Coordinates of C-alpha atoms in Angstrom, one line a residue:
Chain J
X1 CA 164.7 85.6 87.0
X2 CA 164.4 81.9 87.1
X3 CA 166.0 81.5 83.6
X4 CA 166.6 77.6 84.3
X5 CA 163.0 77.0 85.3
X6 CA 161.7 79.2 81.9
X7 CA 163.8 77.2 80.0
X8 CA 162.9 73.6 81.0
X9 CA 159.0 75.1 81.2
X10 CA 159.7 76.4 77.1
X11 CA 161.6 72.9 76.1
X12 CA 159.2 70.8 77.7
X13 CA 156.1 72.2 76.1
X14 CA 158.0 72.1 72.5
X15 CA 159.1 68.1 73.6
X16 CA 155.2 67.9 74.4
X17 CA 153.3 69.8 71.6
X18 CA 156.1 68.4 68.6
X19 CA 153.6 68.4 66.5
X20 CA 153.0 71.8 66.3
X21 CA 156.5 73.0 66.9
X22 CA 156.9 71.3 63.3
X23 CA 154.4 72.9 61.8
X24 CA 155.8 76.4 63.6
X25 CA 159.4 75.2 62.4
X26 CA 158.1 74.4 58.4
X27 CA 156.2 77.4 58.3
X28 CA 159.1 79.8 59.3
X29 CA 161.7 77.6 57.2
X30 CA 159.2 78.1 54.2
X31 CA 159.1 81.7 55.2
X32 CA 162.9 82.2 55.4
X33 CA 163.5 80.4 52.0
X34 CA 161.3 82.5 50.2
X35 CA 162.4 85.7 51.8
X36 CA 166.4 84.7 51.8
X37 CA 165.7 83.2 48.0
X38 CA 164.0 86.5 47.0
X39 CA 167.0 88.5 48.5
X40 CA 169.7 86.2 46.8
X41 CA 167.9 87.1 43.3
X42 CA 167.2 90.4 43.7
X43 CA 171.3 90.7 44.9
X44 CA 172.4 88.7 41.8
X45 CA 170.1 90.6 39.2
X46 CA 171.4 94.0 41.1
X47 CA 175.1 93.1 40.3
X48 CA 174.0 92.4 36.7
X49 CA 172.9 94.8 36.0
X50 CA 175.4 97.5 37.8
X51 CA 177.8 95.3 35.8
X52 CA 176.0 95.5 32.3
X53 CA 175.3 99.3 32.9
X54 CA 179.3 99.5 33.6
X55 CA 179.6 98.5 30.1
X56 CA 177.9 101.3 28.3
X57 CA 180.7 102.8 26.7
X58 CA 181.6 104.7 24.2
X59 CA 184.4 103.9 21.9
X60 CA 186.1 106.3 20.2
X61 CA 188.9 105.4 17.7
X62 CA 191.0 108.2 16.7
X63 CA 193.5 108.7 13.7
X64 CA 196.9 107.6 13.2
X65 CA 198.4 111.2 13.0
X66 CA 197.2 112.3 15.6
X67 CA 199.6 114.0 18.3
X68 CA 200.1 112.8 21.7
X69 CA 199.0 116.6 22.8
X70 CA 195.6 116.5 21.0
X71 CA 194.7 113.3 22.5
X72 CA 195.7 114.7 25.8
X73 CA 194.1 117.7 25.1
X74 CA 190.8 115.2 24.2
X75 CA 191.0 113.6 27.0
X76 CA 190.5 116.2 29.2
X77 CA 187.8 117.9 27.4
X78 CA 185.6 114.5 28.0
X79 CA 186.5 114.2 31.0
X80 CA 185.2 117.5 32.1
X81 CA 182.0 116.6 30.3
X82 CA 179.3 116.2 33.5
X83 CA 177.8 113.2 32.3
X84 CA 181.4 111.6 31.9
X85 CA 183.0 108.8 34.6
X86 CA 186.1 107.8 33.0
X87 CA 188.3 107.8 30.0
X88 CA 190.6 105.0 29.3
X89 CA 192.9 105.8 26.2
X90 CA 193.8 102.6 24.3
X91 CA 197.1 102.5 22.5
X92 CA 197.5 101.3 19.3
X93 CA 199.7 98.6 20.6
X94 CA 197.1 97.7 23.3
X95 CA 194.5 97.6 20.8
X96 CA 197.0 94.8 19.2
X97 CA 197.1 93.1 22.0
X98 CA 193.7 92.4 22.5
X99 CA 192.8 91.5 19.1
X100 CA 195.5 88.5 19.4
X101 CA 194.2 87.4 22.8
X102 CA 190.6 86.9 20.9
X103 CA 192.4 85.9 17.6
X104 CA 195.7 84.2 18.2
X105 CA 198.8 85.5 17.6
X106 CA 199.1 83.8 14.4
X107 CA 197.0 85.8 12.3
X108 CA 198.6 88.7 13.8
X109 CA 202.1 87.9 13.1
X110 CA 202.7 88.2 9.9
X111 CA 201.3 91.9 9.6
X112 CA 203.7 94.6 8.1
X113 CA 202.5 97.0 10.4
X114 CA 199.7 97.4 13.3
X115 CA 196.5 98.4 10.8
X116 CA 194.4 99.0 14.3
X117 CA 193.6 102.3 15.2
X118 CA 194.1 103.6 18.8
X119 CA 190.9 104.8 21.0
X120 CA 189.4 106.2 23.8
X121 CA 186.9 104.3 26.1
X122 CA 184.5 106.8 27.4
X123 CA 182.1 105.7 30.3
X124 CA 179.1 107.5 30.9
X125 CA 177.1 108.1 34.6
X126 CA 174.0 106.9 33.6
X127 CA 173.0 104.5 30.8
X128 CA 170.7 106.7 29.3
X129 CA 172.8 109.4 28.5
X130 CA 175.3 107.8 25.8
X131 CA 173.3 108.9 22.6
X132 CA 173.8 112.3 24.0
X133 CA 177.1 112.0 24.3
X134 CA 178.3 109.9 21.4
X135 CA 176.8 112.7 19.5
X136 CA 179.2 115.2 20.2
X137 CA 182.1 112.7 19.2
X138 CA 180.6 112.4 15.4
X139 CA 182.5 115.5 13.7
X140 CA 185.5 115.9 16.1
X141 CA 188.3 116.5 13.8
X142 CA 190.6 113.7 15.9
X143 CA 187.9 110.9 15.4
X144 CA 188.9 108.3 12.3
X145 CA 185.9 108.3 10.4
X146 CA 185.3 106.6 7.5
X147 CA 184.3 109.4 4.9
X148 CA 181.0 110.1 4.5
X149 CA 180.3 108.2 7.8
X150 CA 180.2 108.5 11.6
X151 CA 181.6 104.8 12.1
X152 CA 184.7 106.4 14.4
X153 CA 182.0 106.2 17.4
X154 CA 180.6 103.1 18.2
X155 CA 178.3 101.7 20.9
X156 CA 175.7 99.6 22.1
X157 CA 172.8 101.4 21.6
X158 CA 169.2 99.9 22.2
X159 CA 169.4 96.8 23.2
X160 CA 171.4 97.2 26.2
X161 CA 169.0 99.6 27.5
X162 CA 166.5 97.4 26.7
X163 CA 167.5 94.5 28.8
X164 CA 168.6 97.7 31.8
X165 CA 164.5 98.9 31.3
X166 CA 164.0 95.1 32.0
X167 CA 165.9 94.1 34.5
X168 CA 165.1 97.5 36.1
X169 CA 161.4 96.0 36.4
X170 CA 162.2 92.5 37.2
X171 CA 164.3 93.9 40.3
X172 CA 161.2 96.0 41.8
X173 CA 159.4 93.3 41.4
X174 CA 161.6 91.8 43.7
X175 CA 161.3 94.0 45.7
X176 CA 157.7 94.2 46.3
X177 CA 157.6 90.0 46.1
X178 CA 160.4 90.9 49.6
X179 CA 157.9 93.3 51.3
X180 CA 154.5 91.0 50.8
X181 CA 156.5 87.6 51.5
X182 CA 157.9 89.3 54.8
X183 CA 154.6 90.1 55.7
X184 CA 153.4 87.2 55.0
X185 CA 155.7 85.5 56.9
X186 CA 154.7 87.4 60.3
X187 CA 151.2 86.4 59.6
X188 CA 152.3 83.0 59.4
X189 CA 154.4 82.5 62.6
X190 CA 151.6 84.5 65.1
X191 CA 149.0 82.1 63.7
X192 CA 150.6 79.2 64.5
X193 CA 152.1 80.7 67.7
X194 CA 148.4 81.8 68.5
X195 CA 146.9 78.1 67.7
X196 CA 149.0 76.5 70.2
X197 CA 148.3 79.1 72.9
X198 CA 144.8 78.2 72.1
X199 CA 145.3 75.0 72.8
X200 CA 147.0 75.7 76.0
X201 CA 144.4 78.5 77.1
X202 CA 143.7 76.6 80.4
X203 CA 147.1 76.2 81.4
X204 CA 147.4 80.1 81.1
X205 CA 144.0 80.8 83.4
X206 CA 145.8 77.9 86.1
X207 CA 148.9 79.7 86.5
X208 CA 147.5 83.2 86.8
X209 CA 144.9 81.8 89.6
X210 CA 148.0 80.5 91.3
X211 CA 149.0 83.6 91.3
X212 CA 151.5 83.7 88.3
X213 CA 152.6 87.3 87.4
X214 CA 152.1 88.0 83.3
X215 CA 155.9 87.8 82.7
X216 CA 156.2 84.8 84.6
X217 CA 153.7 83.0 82.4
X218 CA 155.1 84.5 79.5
X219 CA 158.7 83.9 79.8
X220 CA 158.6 80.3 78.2
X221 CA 156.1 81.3 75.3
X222 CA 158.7 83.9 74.4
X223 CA 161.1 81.3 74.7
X224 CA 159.2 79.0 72.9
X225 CA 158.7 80.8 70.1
X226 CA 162.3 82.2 70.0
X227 CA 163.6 78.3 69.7
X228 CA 160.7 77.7 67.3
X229 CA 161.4 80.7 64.6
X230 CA 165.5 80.3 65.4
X231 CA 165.5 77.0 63.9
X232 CA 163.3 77.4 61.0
X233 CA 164.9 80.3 59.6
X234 CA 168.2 78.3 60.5
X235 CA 167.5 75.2 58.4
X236 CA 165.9 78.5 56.1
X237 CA 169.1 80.0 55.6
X238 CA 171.1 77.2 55.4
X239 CA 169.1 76.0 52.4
X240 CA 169.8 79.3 50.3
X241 CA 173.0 79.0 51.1
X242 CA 173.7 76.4 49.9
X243 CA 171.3 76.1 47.0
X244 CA 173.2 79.9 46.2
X245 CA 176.5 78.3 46.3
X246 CA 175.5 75.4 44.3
X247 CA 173.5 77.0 41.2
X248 CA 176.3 79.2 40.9
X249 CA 179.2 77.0 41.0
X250 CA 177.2 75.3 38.2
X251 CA 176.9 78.8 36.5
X252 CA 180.9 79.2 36.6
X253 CA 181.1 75.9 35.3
X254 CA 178.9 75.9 32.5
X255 CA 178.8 79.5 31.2
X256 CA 181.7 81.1 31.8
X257 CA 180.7 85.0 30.9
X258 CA 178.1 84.8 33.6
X259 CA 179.0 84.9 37.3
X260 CA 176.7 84.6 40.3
X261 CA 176.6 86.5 43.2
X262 CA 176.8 83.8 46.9
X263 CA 176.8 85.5 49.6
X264 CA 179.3 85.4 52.1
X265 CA 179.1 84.0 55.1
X266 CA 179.7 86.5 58.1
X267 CA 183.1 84.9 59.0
X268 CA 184.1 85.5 55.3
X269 CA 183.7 89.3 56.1
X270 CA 181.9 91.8 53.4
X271 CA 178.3 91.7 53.0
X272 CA 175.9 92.6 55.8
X273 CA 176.9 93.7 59.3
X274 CA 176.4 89.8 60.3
X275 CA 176.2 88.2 56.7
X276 CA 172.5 88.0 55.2
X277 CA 172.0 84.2 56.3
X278 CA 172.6 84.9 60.1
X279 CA 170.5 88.2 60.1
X280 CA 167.9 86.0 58.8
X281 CA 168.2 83.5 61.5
X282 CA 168.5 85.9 64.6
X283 CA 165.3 87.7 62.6
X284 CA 163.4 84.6 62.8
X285 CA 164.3 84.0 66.5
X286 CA 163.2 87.8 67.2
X287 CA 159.7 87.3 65.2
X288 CA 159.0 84.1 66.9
X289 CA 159.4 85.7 70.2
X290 CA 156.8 88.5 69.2
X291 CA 154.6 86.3 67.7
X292 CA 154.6 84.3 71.3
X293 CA 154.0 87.6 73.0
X294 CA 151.4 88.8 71.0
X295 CA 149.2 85.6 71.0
X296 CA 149.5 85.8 74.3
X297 CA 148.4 88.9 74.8
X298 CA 144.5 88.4 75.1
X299 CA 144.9 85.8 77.4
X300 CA 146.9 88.1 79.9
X301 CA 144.0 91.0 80.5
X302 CA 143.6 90.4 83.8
Chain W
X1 CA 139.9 88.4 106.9
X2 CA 137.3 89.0 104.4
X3 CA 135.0 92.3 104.8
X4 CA 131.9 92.3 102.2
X5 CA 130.5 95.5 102.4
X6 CA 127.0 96.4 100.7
X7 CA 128.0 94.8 97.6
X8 CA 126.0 94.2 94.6
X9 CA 127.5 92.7 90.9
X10 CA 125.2 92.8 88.2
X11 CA 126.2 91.5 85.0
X12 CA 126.1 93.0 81.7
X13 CA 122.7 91.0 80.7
X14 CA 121.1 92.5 83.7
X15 CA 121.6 89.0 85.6
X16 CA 122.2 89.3 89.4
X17 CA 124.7 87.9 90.7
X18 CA 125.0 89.9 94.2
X19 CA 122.9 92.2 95.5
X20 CA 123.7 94.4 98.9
X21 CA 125.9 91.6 100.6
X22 CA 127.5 92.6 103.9
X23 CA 128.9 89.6 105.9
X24 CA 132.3 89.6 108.0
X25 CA 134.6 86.5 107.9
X26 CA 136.8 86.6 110.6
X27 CA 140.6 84.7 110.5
X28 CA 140.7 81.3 111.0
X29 CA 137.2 80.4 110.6
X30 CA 135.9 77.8 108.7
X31 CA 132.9 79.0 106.9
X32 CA 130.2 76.6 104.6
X33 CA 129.0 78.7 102.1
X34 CA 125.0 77.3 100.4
X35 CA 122.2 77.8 98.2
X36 CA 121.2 76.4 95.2
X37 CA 122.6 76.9 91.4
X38 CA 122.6 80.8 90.4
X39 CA 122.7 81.8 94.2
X40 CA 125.8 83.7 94.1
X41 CA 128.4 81.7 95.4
X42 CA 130.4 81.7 92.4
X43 CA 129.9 85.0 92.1
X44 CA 131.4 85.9 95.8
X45 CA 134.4 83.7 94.9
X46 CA 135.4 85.5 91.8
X47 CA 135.2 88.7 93.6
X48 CA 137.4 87.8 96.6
X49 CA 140.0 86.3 93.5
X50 CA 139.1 89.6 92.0
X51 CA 138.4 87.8 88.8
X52 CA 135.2 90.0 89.0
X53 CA 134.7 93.7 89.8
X54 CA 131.8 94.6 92.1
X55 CA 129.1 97.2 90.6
X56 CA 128.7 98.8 94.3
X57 CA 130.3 98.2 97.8
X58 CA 133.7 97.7 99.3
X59 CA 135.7 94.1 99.7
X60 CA 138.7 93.9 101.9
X61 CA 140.8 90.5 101.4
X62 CA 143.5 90.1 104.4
X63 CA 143.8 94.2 105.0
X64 CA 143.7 94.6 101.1
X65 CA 140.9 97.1 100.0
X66 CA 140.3 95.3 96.5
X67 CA 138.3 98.7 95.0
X68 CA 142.3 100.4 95.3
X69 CA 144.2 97.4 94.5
X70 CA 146.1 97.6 90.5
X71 CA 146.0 94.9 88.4
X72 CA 150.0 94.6 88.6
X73 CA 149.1 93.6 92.1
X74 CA 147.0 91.2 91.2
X75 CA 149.1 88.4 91.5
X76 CA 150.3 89.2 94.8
X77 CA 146.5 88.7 96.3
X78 CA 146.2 85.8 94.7
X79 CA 149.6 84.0 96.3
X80 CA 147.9 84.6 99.4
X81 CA 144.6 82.7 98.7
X82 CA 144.7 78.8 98.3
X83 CA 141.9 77.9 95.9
X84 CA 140.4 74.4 95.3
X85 CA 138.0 73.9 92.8
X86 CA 135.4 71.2 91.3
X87 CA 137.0 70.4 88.6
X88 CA 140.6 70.0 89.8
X89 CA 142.4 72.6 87.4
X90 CA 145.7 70.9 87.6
X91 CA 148.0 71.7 84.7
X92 CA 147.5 68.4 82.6
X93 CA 151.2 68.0 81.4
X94 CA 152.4 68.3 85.1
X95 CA 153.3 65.3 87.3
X96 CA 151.8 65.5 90.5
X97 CA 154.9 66.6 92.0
X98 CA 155.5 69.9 89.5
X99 CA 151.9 71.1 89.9
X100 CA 152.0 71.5 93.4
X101 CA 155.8 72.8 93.1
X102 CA 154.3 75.2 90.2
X103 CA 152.4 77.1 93.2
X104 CA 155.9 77.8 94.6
X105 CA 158.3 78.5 91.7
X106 CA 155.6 81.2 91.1
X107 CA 156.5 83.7 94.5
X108 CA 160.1 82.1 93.4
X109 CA 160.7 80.2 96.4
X110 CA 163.9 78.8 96.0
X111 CA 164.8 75.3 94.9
X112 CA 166.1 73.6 98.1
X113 CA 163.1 74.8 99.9
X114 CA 160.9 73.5 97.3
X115 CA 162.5 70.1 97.0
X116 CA 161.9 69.7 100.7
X117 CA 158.5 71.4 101.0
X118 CA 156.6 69.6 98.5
X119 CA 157.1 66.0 99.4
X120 CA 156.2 67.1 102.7
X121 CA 152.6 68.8 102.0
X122 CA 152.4 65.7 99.7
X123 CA 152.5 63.5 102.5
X124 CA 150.3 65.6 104.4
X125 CA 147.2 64.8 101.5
X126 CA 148.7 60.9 101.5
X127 CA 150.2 61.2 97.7
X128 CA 153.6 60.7 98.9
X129 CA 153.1 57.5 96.2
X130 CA 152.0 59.0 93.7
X131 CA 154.8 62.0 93.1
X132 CA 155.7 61.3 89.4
X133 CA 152.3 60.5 88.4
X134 CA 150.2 63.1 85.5
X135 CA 146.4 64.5 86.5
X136 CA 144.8 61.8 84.6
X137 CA 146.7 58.4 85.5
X138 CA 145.1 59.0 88.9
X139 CA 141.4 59.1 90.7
X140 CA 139.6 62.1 90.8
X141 CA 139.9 62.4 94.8
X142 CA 143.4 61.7 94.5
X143 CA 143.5 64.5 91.6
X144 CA 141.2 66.8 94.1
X145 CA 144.0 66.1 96.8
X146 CA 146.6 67.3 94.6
X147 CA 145.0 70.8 94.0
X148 CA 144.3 70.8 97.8
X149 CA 148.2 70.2 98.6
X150 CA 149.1 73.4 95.8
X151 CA 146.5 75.5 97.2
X152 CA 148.0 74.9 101.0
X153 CA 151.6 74.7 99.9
X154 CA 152.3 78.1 100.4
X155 CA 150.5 78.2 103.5
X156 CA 148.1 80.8 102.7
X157 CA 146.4 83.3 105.3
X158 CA 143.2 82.2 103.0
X159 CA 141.8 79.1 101.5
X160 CA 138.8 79.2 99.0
X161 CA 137.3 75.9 97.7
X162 CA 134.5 75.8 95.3
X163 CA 132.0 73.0 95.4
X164 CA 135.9 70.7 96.1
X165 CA 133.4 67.2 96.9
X166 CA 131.1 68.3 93.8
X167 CA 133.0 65.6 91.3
X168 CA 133.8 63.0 93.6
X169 CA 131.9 60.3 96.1
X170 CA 130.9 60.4 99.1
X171 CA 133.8 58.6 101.0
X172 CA 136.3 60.1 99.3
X173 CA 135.1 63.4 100.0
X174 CA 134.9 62.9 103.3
X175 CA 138.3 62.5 103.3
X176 CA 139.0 66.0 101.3
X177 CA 136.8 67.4 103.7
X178 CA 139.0 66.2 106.8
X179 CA 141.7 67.4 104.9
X180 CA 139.9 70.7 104.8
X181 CA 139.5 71.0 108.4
X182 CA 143.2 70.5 109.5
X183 CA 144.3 72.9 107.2
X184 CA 141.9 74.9 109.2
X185 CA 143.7 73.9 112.6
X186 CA 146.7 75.2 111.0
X187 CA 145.1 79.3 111.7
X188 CA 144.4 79.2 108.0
X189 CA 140.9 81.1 107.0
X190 CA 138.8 78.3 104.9
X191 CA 135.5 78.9 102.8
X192 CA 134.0 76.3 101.3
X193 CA 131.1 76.5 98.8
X194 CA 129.2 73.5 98.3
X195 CA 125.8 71.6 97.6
X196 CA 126.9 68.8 100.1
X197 CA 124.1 68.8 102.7
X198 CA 125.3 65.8 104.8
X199 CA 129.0 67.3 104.7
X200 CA 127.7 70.4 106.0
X201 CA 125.1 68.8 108.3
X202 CA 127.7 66.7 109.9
X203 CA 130.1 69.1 110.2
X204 CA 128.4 71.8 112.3
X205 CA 130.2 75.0 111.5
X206 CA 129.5 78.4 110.1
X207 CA 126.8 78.7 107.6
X208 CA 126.3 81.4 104.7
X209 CA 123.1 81.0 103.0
X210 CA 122.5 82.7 99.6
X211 CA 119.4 83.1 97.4
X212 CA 119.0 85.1 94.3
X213 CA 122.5 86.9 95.5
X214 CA 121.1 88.0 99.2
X215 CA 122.4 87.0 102.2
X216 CA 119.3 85.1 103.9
X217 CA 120.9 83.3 106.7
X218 CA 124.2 83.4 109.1
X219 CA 124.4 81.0 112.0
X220 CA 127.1 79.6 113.7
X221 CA 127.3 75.8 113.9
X222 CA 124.5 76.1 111.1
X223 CA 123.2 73.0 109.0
X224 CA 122.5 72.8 105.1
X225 CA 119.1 73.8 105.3
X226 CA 116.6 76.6 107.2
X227 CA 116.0 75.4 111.2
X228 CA 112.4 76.3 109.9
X229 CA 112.6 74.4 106.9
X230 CA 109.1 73.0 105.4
X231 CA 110.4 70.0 105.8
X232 CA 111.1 70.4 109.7
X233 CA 113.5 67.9 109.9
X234 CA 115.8 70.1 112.0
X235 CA 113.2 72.8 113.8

């Protein structure tokens, strides 16, 4: 193989056609900004929502007299409840805690004794079964109701569903916005790829009368086209990344109870095997490539 | 070098383009090939490139029986056939120099032997001045030599040219012609298609005549037209 000739052959004929190497390069950067911008999204609403659906607990406050064995004893019979991920028990004096964090300590100070009642923090599987198992708290002897109420159990009911039924269908919609956009983006690159063979349809019939073997006339398309969809989905990439970065160091800045999800960068480790910004750049290279080879194709029977 | 036997190509419309052509050329001959527009000579051409397939008979290209040969081989046939044709066919973002050296990076001849080889056939055609030059900054003889030097770079048992003085003027194909001819000294096989009746008049060699895709006349040191021609200028 005569990689330094196939190389000067593919660099020379993107030197020569630039004009549409930049329209190859604009469509696949398009392309990769819609694909990589859908992706981003679709991560960030994903971690929402595991994060909101993490907060669908139950609490339980209990009453004062209670003995450390019942609440032990509680504990475990939760826990062994199928639908059940965790108890956390919350001490009175934790429960203190965290009402001066939110309050100040100097409301707090001045109390004869702690008034808060201790709980337990029950987190269920799946969103949709807390009613189910909030009900089974309501008349447990141990649970500090007010009389004539069931106000010992509390939780977020309905609206946090709500928003999970939503963003549940906002993130398939991403989905399906991922799958047409990739497709579309395919389409995209062999056109272009195909309307500059077109162009160069002559050239192809002059090398194979020279005697050109099919892989030797299609080594610099390949090439070409590798070149053309690398950089594209490299300026792409590069462009979510750093729009990512940006909205959400704006996000951190502005409203702190929100947090957005950047991906790393593949020398920051985590994420996909190669980071999602590379694996969209070594994909555009690869779909380039095929594009080239396919355009080619019906120029190369015999 | 090239066996035709009892071929025939029809095309898909029904159009003839060969019919029941047997003719023998043997190596290093220099053979004119005639007959007006939609004769067949075209036609023959394409099938010795195997661009075509015949409909009937056998064709044998330097020992190669083309009937057997795959289309992965192909290629190979065609490194062994030098073709010229009337309208150039140089690559158009090639200097002169890496068109003809195209022909040779193809049956990946190395790079020293190409950097000596092509200034030399370059010479050869008298372009040694116009090495760096594109397709279209130069004359159309000049471009016609420049497709003559990449279809002999290779030295090929075969050399085809297809109406080569058809776009050019007289002089100046005079000169391709000459060119022709020594290439023909070298033991190289040349057939040369062509309308030029003064060329082949003057030149005296081996004439194929086609009509309507039959073989109507084969004479040795033949001119353009029929020794019984109505106009019996020659009888």
């Amino acid at each position: 193989m005569r990689v330094g000739f196939f190389l000067s052959e593919a660099l020379g004929s993107l030197r020569r056609n630039w004009v549409m190497t930049m329209a190859a390069v604009i469509t696949v950067f398009i392309s990769t900004v819609i694909l990589g911008g859908v992706l981003v999204l679709g991560e960030n609403l994903n971690r929402g929502a595991t994060s909101l659906e993490n907060r669908v607990m139950i609490e339980v406050f209990i009453k004062d007299e209670t003995t450390p064995q019942q609440q032990q004893e509680f504990q475990q019979r939760v826990l062994a409840m199928p639908e059940v991920k965790e108890v956390k028990f919350v001490s009175k004096d934790e429960a203190l805690r965290r009402f001066q964090e939110t309050v100040g300590s100097y409301v707090t100070k001045n109390l004869p004794t702690n008034p808060l009642p201790a709980s337990f923090e029950v987190f269920v599987n799946d969103a949709d079964q807390v009613d189910t198992v909030a009900a089974r708290f309501y008349d447990d002897p141990i649970v500090d109701n007010t009389p004539g109420t069931q106000d010992g159990v509390q939780y977020a009911a309905k609206t946090v569903r709500r928003m999970l039924d939503t963003i549940d269908l906002v993130r398939w919609g991403m989905w399906a916005a991922t799958i047409v956009f990739a497709v579309a983006a395919v389409l995209l690159i062999s056109t272009t790829v195909r309307l500059s063979i077109f162009a160069r349809r002559r050239e192809v019939e002059i090398m194979r009368l020279v005697g050109a073997t099919n892989w030797f006339i299609r080594w610099p398309f390949v090439i070409e086209g590798f070149i053309t969809g690398l950089i594209g989905a490299i300026l792409g990439a590069l462009s979510v990344y750093v729009v990512n970065w940006a909205v959400a160091d704006w996000l951190r800045n502005s409203v702190d109870y929100l947090e957005a999800y950047v991906y790393p960068l593949w020398w920051q480790g985590e994420g996909w095997p190669l980071g999602l910004l590379p694996t969209l750049a070594v994909l555009g290279g690869v779909l380039g490539a095929v594009g080239g080879m396919v355009a080619l194709r019906r120029y190369l029977r015999t | 070098m090239i066996v035709f036997e009892n071929v025939s190509k029809t095309y898909d419309l029904g159009v003839v383009g060969l019919q029941d052509f047997t003719c023998h050329v043997g190596k290093g001959e220099f053979v004119f090939l005639v007959g007006p527009s939609g004769s067949g000579k075209s036609t023959l051409i394409k099938l010795i490139l195997k661009e075509l397939e015949p409909t009937e008979g056998r064709i044998l290209v330097a020992g190669r029986n083309l009937g057997t040969l795959t289309q992965r081989k192909v290629p190979l046939l065609r490194r062994n056939i030098g073709c010229v044709f009337q309208d150039f066919k140089l690559l158009p973002n090639k200097t002169v120099y890496e068109n003809v050296a195209y022909a040779l990076e193809v049956v990946g001849e190395p790079r020293r032997m190409i950097r000596r080889k092509v200034p030399e056939i370059l010479s050869l055609v008298g372009l040694s001045e116009k090495t760096n030059s594109l397709p279209h900054e130069i004359s159309g003889g000049e471009q016609q030599r420049v497709s003559v030097a990449r279809a002999f770079v290779n030295h090929p048992p075969l050399l085809l040219a297809d109406e080569p003085t058809g776009n050019i003027d007289p002089e100046t194909a005079v000169g391709i012609m000459q060119l022709l001819v020594r290439i023909n000294r070298t033991g190289t096989t040349v057939v040369v298609a062509t309308h030029d009746r003064e060329m082949v008049n003057r030149m005296r060699r081996r004439v194929l005549q086609l009509d309507a895709g039959r073989l109507v006349r084969d004479e040795r040191r033949g001119s353009y037209d029929q020794p019984t021609d109505e106009l019996g200028e020659e009888a």
